[in-house]
Amino acid sequence: MKNIVLFGPPGAGKGTQAEFLKTKYNLIHISTGDVFRYNIKNETELGLLAKSYMDIGDLVPDEVTIDMLKAEVNDNPEANGFIFDGFPRTESQAESLDVFLKEKNTGINGMIALEVPENLLVERLLNRGKTSGRSDDQDENKIRNRFNEYETKTAILKHYYQNQNKYFGVDGVGSINDITVRLEQVIDKL
Ligand code: AMP
């Protein structure tokens, strides 16, 4: 199994790249943000709960998010591996993921981080907001809050995976294809 955490701040290009990588490596792509949005659209209990946090750019509580992630993984027992996109976002999520995968006799092969300067991220998100319909991409205050959540709760995960020798930084600036090639160079060695 190959399990990859695709990491980076909002707007780094995780979702875009995951679409290419999942086909090339035959992996299941789990985007926790997409799963939450799907639940909001379908007005499920989980969606109602997540909405209040997502609307202002706060993280959804760990317990809810971890349970949802586990259910997504368990729904794909035949998978060749997973691309985790937008998860883990806190140390507690990362620890739970390690324990959960270990129980399945597998683990994370590597965290690959897309590195993009903040001014470019804001530009990308506001542009995406024009077509995505995502309210959290249309308001600069919400974007700034998401960055703040990232800096205070998520960025530390770099050290979490560095301590396990599993962190790989990739330059996330350039054409989509150039960035895919950079990611593939890392994944091929995992
Ligand atoms: P994303 O699509 O990854 O940008 O996520 C959009 C929003 O979904 C985030 O701003 C959070 O409110 C929520 N979310 C997605 N993934 C997580 C996670 N792993 N932990 C907590 N909240 C999350």
mmCIF file of C-alpha atoms and ligand atoms in Angstrom:
data_model
loop_
_atom_site.group_PDB
_atom_site.id
_atom_site.type_symbol
_atom_site.label_atom_id
_atom_site.label_comp_id
_atom_site.label_asym_id
_atom_site.label_seq_id
_atom_site.Cartn_x
_atom_site.Cartn_y
_atom_site.Cartn_z
ATOM 1 C CA MET A 1 0.000 0.000 0.000
ATOM 2 C CA LYS A 2 1.092 3.544 -0.660
ATOM 3 C CA ASN A 3 -0.404 6.169 1.625
ATOM 4 C CA ILE A 4 0.445 9.782 1.015
ATOM 5 C CA VAL A 5 -0.448 12.926 2.897
ATOM 6 C CA LEU A 6 -0.678 15.823 0.474
ATOM 7 C CA PHE A 7 0.021 18.859 2.575
ATOM 8 C CA GLY A 8 0.032 22.611 2.223
ATOM 9 C CA PRO A 9 -1.974 25.714 3.075
ATOM 10 C CA PRO A 10 -5.359 26.506 1.480
ATOM 11 C CA GLY A 11 -4.826 27.237 -2.202
ATOM 12 C CA ALA A 12 -1.549 25.311 -2.485
ATOM 13 C CA GLY A 13 -3.006 23.054 -5.199
ATOM 14 C CA LYS A 14 -3.573 19.847 -3.233
ATOM 15 C CA GLY A 15 -6.924 19.021 -4.811
ATOM 16 C CA THR A 16 -5.752 19.795 -8.338
ATOM 17 C CA GLN A 17 -2.652 17.645 -7.996
ATOM 18 C CA ALA A 18 -4.453 14.798 -6.233
ATOM 19 C CA GLU A 19 -6.705 14.415 -9.284
ATOM 20 C CA PHE A 20 -3.667 13.597 -11.467
ATOM 21 C CA LEU A 21 -1.828 11.513 -8.906
ATOM 22 C CA LYS A 22 -4.742 9.274 -7.980
ATOM 23 C CA THR A 23 -5.010 8.078 -11.577
ATOM 24 C CA LYS A 24 -1.288 7.608 -12.096
ATOM 25 C CA TYR A 25 -0.780 5.612 -8.878
ATOM 26 C CA ASN A 26 -4.226 4.039 -8.613
ATOM 27 C CA LEU A 27 -4.910 5.550 -5.202
ATOM 28 C CA ILE A 28 -8.131 6.620 -3.515
ATOM 29 C CA HIS A 29 -8.246 10.384 -3.022
ATOM 30 C CA ILE A 30 -9.887 11.473 0.214
ATOM 31 C CA SER A 31 -10.380 15.212 0.595
ATOM 32 C CA THR A 32 -11.953 15.903 3.975
ATOM 33 C CA GLY A 33 -13.067 19.336 2.735
ATOM 34 C CA ASP A 34 -14.873 17.698 -0.221
ATOM 35 C CA VAL A 35 -16.547 15.155 2.063
ATOM 36 C CA PHE A 36 -17.764 17.952 4.344
ATOM 37 C CA ARG A 37 -19.053 19.972 1.363
ATOM 38 C CA TYR A 38 -20.880 16.892 0.047
ATOM 39 C CA ASN A 39 -22.534 16.442 3.449
ATOM 40 C CA ILE A 40 -23.498 20.113 3.624
ATOM 41 C CA LYS A 41 -25.058 19.919 0.163
ATOM 42 C CA ASN A 42 -27.051 16.852 1.176
ATOM 43 C CA GLU A 43 -28.008 18.407 4.506
ATOM 44 C CA THR A 44 -26.824 15.469 6.582
ATOM 45 C CA GLU A 45 -26.282 15.714 10.321
ATOM 46 C CA LEU A 46 -22.526 15.821 9.748
ATOM 47 C CA GLY A 47 -22.989 18.563 7.166
ATOM 48 C CA LEU A 48 -25.041 20.690 9.539
ATOM 49 C CA LEU A 49 -22.400 20.345 12.209
ATOM 50 C CA ALA A 50 -19.453 21.094 9.893
ATOM 51 C CA LYS A 51 -21.116 24.070 8.225
ATOM 52 C CA SER A 52 -20.919 26.403 11.198
ATOM 53 C CA TYR A 53 -17.152 25.930 11.385
ATOM 54 C CA MET A 54 -16.437 25.945 7.666
ATOM 55 C CA ASP A 55 -18.489 29.087 7.104
ATOM 56 C CA ILE A 56 -16.053 31.114 9.150
ATOM 57 C CA GLY A 57 -12.916 29.238 8.163
ATOM 58 C CA ASP A 58 -12.424 27.428 11.476
ATOM 59 C CA LEU A 59 -11.410 23.793 11.656
ATOM 60 C CA VAL A 60 -14.161 21.252 12.302
ATOM 61 C CA PRO A 61 -13.584 19.518 15.693
ATOM 62 C CA ASP A 62 -11.087 16.654 15.638
ATOM 63 C CA GLU A 63 -13.366 13.895 16.845
ATOM 64 C CA VAL A 64 -15.929 14.497 14.104
ATOM 65 C CA THR A 65 -13.269 14.782 11.430
ATOM 66 C CA ILE A 66 -11.332 11.705 12.537
ATOM 67 C CA ASP A 67 -14.470 9.528 12.653
ATOM 68 C CA MET A 68 -15.425 10.684 9.182
ATOM 69 C CA LEU A 69 -11.959 9.967 7.796
ATOM 70 C CA LYS A 70 -11.946 6.467 9.254
ATOM 71 C CA ALA A 71 -15.330 5.753 7.701
ATOM 72 C CA GLU A 72 -14.040 6.894 4.292
ATOM 73 C CA VAL A 73 -11.006 4.608 4.550
ATOM 74 C CA ASN A 74 -13.122 1.675 5.744
ATOM 75 C CA ASP A 75 -15.431 2.173 2.764
ATOM 76 C CA ASN A 76 -12.510 1.264 0.473
ATOM 77 C CA PRO A 77 -11.157 -2.065 1.773
ATOM 78 C CA GLU A 78 -9.664 -3.029 -1.591
ATOM 79 C CA ALA A 79 -7.692 0.192 -2.040
ATOM 80 C CA ASN A 80 -4.130 0.151 -3.266
ATOM 81 C CA GLY A 81 -3.479 3.155 -1.046
ATOM 82 C CA PHE A 82 -4.762 6.627 -0.273
ATOM 83 C CA ILE A 83 -4.000 10.252 -0.952
ATOM 84 C CA PHE A 84 -5.075 12.193 2.124
ATOM 85 C CA ASP A 85 -5.840 15.756 1.084
ATOM 86 C CA GLY A 86 -6.634 18.237 3.838
ATOM 87 C CA PHE A 87 -6.104 15.613 6.536
ATOM 88 C CA PRO A 88 -4.457 15.490 9.040
ATOM 89 C CA ARG A 89 -4.703 19.149 10.042
ATOM 90 C CA THR A 90 -3.896 18.846 13.754
ATOM 91 C CA GLU A 91 -1.437 16.809 15.763
ATOM 92 C CA SER A 92 -4.282 14.816 17.277
ATOM 93 C CA GLN A 93 -5.540 13.924 13.782
ATOM 94 C CA ALA A 94 -2.032 12.839 12.741
ATOM 95 C CA GLU A 95 -1.648 10.638 15.824
ATOM 96 C CA SER A 96 -5.069 9.059 15.292
ATOM 97 C CA LEU A 97 -4.247 8.392 11.662
ATOM 98 C CA ASP A 98 -1.008 6.630 12.610
ATOM 99 C CA VAL A 99 -2.774 4.421 15.150
ATOM 100 C CA PHE A 100 -5.632 3.668 12.753
ATOM 101 C CA LEU A 101 -3.340 2.714 9.864
ATOM 102 C CA LYS A 102 -1.118 0.640 12.124
ATOM 103 C CA GLU A 103 -4.141 -1.414 13.135
ATOM 104 C CA LYS A 104 -4.512 -2.144 9.444
ATOM 105 C CA ASN A 105 -0.832 -3.125 9.178
ATOM 106 C CA THR A 106 -0.027 -0.132 7.052
ATOM 107 C CA GLY A 107 1.131 3.457 7.567
ATOM 108 C CA ILE A 108 1.966 6.776 5.966
ATOM 109 C CA ASN A 109 4.770 6.523 3.401
ATOM 110 C CA GLY A 110 5.316 10.247 3.224
ATOM 111 C CA MET A 111 3.931 13.705 3.674
ATOM 112 C CA ILE A 112 4.476 15.825 0.584
ATOM 113 C CA ALA A 113 4.054 19.542 1.154
ATOM 114 C CA LEU A 114 3.309 22.010 -1.610
ATOM 115 C CA GLU A 115 5.187 25.189 -0.748
ATOM 116 C CA VAL A 116 3.629 28.407 -2.059
ATOM 117 C CA PRO A 117 4.102 32.022 -0.845
ATOM 118 C CA GLU A 118 1.076 33.531 0.924
ATOM 119 C CA ASN A 119 0.405 36.410 -1.512
ATOM 120 C CA LEU A 120 0.053 33.907 -4.353
ATOM 121 C CA LEU A 121 -2.246 31.736 -2.233
ATOM 122 C CA VAL A 122 -4.660 34.614 -1.604
ATOM 123 C CA GLU A 123 -4.713 35.406 -5.326
ATOM 124 C CA ARG A 124 -5.402 31.761 -6.212
ATOM 125 C CA LEU A 125 -8.174 31.417 -3.609
ATOM 126 C CA LEU A 126 -9.971 34.612 -4.633
ATOM 127 C CA ASN A 127 -9.781 33.450 -8.249
ATOM 128 C CA ARG A 128 -11.124 30.021 -7.339
ATOM 129 C CA GLY A 129 -13.928 31.715 -5.390
ATOM 130 C CA LYS A 130 -15.206 33.290 -8.624
ATOM 131 C CA THR A 131 -16.052 29.859 -10.045
ATOM 132 C CA SER A 132 -16.128 27.352 -7.165
ATOM 133 C CA GLY A 133 -19.132 28.854 -5.404
ATOM 134 C CA ARG A 134 -17.227 28.326 -2.145
ATOM 135 C CA SER A 135 -18.106 31.153 0.211
ATOM 136 C CA ASP A 136 -14.906 30.550 2.164
ATOM 137 C CA ASP A 137 -12.921 31.426 -0.989
ATOM 138 C CA GLN A 138 -14.761 34.696 -1.637
ATOM 139 C CA ASP A 139 -14.089 36.663 1.495
ATOM 140 C CA GLU A 140 -10.576 37.771 2.368
ATOM 141 C CA ASN A 141 -11.353 37.674 6.113
ATOM 142 C CA LYS A 142 -12.345 34.014 5.894
ATOM 143 C CA ILE A 143 -9.246 33.265 3.850
ATOM 144 C CA ARG A 144 -7.072 34.996 6.463
ATOM 145 C CA ASN A 145 -8.745 32.986 9.220
ATOM 146 C CA ARG A 146 -8.044 29.754 7.345
ATOM 147 C CA PHE A 147 -4.381 30.758 7.101
ATOM 148 C CA ASN A 148 -4.411 31.522 10.789
ATOM 149 C CA GLU A 149 -5.844 28.079 11.561
ATOM 150 C CA TYR A 150 -3.173 26.603 9.313
ATOM 151 C CA GLU A 151 -0.335 28.481 11.006
ATOM 152 C CA THR A 152 -1.497 27.791 14.564
ATOM 153 C CA LYS A 153 -2.749 24.200 14.294
ATOM 154 C CA THR A 154 -1.568 22.577 11.074
ATOM 155 C CA ALA A 155 1.911 23.871 10.182
ATOM 156 C CA ILE A 156 3.453 22.003 13.157
ATOM 157 C CA LEU A 157 2.707 18.743 11.386
ATOM 158 C CA LYS A 158 5.785 19.397 9.288
ATOM 159 C CA HIS A 159 7.832 18.542 12.384
ATOM 160 C CA TYR A 160 5.616 15.587 13.219
ATOM 161 C CA TYR A 161 6.475 13.939 9.906
ATOM 162 C CA GLN A 162 10.063 15.251 9.840
ATOM 163 C CA ASN A 163 10.619 13.402 13.119
ATOM 164 C CA GLN A 164 9.602 10.221 11.318
ATOM 165 C CA ASN A 165 11.795 11.121 8.291
ATOM 166 C CA LYS A 166 8.681 11.312 6.169
ATOM 167 C CA TYR A 167 8.503 14.991 5.194
ATOM 168 C CA PHE A 168 9.147 16.103 1.617
ATOM 169 C CA GLY A 169 8.776 19.720 0.517
ATOM 170 C CA VAL A 170 7.965 20.463 -3.119
ATOM 171 C CA ASP A 171 7.946 23.854 -4.838
ATOM 172 C CA GLY A 172 4.258 24.524 -5.552
ATOM 173 C CA VAL A 173 4.823 27.488 -7.872
ATOM 174 C CA GLY A 174 4.735 26.919 -11.634
ATOM 175 C CA SER A 175 2.532 25.216 -14.192
ATOM 176 C CA ILE A 176 0.205 22.449 -12.993
ATOM 177 C CA ASN A 177 2.130 19.937 -15.061
ATOM 178 C CA ASP A 178 5.553 21.014 -13.773
ATOM 179 C CA ILE A 179 4.322 20.609 -10.214
ATOM 180 C CA THR A 180 2.855 17.165 -10.963
ATOM 181 C CA VAL A 181 6.251 16.066 -12.288
ATOM 182 C CA ARG A 182 7.954 17.302 -9.103
ATOM 183 C CA LEU A 183 5.470 15.378 -6.977
ATOM 184 C CA GLU A 184 5.916 12.210 -9.017
ATOM 185 C CA GLN A 185 9.667 12.369 -8.506
ATOM 186 C CA VAL A 186 9.079 12.197 -4.767
ATOM 187 C CA ILE A 187 6.298 9.593 -4.843
ATOM 188 C CA ASP A 188 8.274 7.232 -7.066
ATOM 189 C CA LYS A 189 10.874 6.940 -4.314
ATOM 190 C CA LEU A 190 8.429 6.310 -1.468
HETATM 191 P P1 AMP B 1 -10.456 22.455 2.334
HETATM 192 O O1 AMP B 1 -11.396 22.041 1.260
HETATM 193 O O2 AMP B 1 -9.393 21.426 2.608
HETATM 194 O O3 AMP B 1 -9.883 23.832 2.104
HETATM 195 O O4 AMP B 1 -11.304 22.529 3.679
HETATM 196 C C1 AMP B 1 -12.372 23.445 3.814
HETATM 197 C C2 AMP B 1 -12.818 23.516 5.265
HETATM 198 O O5 AMP B 1 -13.250 22.223 5.702
HETATM 199 C C3 AMP B 1 -11.742 23.912 6.257
HETATM 200 O O6 AMP B 1 -11.603 25.319 6.331
HETATM 201 C C4 AMP B 1 -12.290 23.301 7.548
HETATM 202 O O7 AMP B 1 -13.356 24.091 8.060
HETATM 203 C C5 AMP B 1 -12.899 21.998 7.054
HETATM 204 N N1 AMP B 1 -11.907 20.879 7.104
HETATM 205 C C6 AMP B 1 -11.412 20.192 6.046
HETATM 206 N N2 AMP B 1 -10.545 19.253 6.456
HETATM 207 C C7 AMP B 1 -10.467 19.358 7.800
HETATM 208 C C8 AMP B 1 -9.722 18.684 8.814
HETATM 209 N N3 AMP B 1 -8.859 17.712 8.511
HETATM 210 N N4 AMP B 1 -9.909 19.073 10.098
HETATM 211 C C9 AMP B 1 -10.781 20.042 10.427
HETATM 212 N N5 AMP B 1 -11.491 20.737 9.532
HETATM 213 C C10 AMP B 1 -11.351 20.406 8.223
#
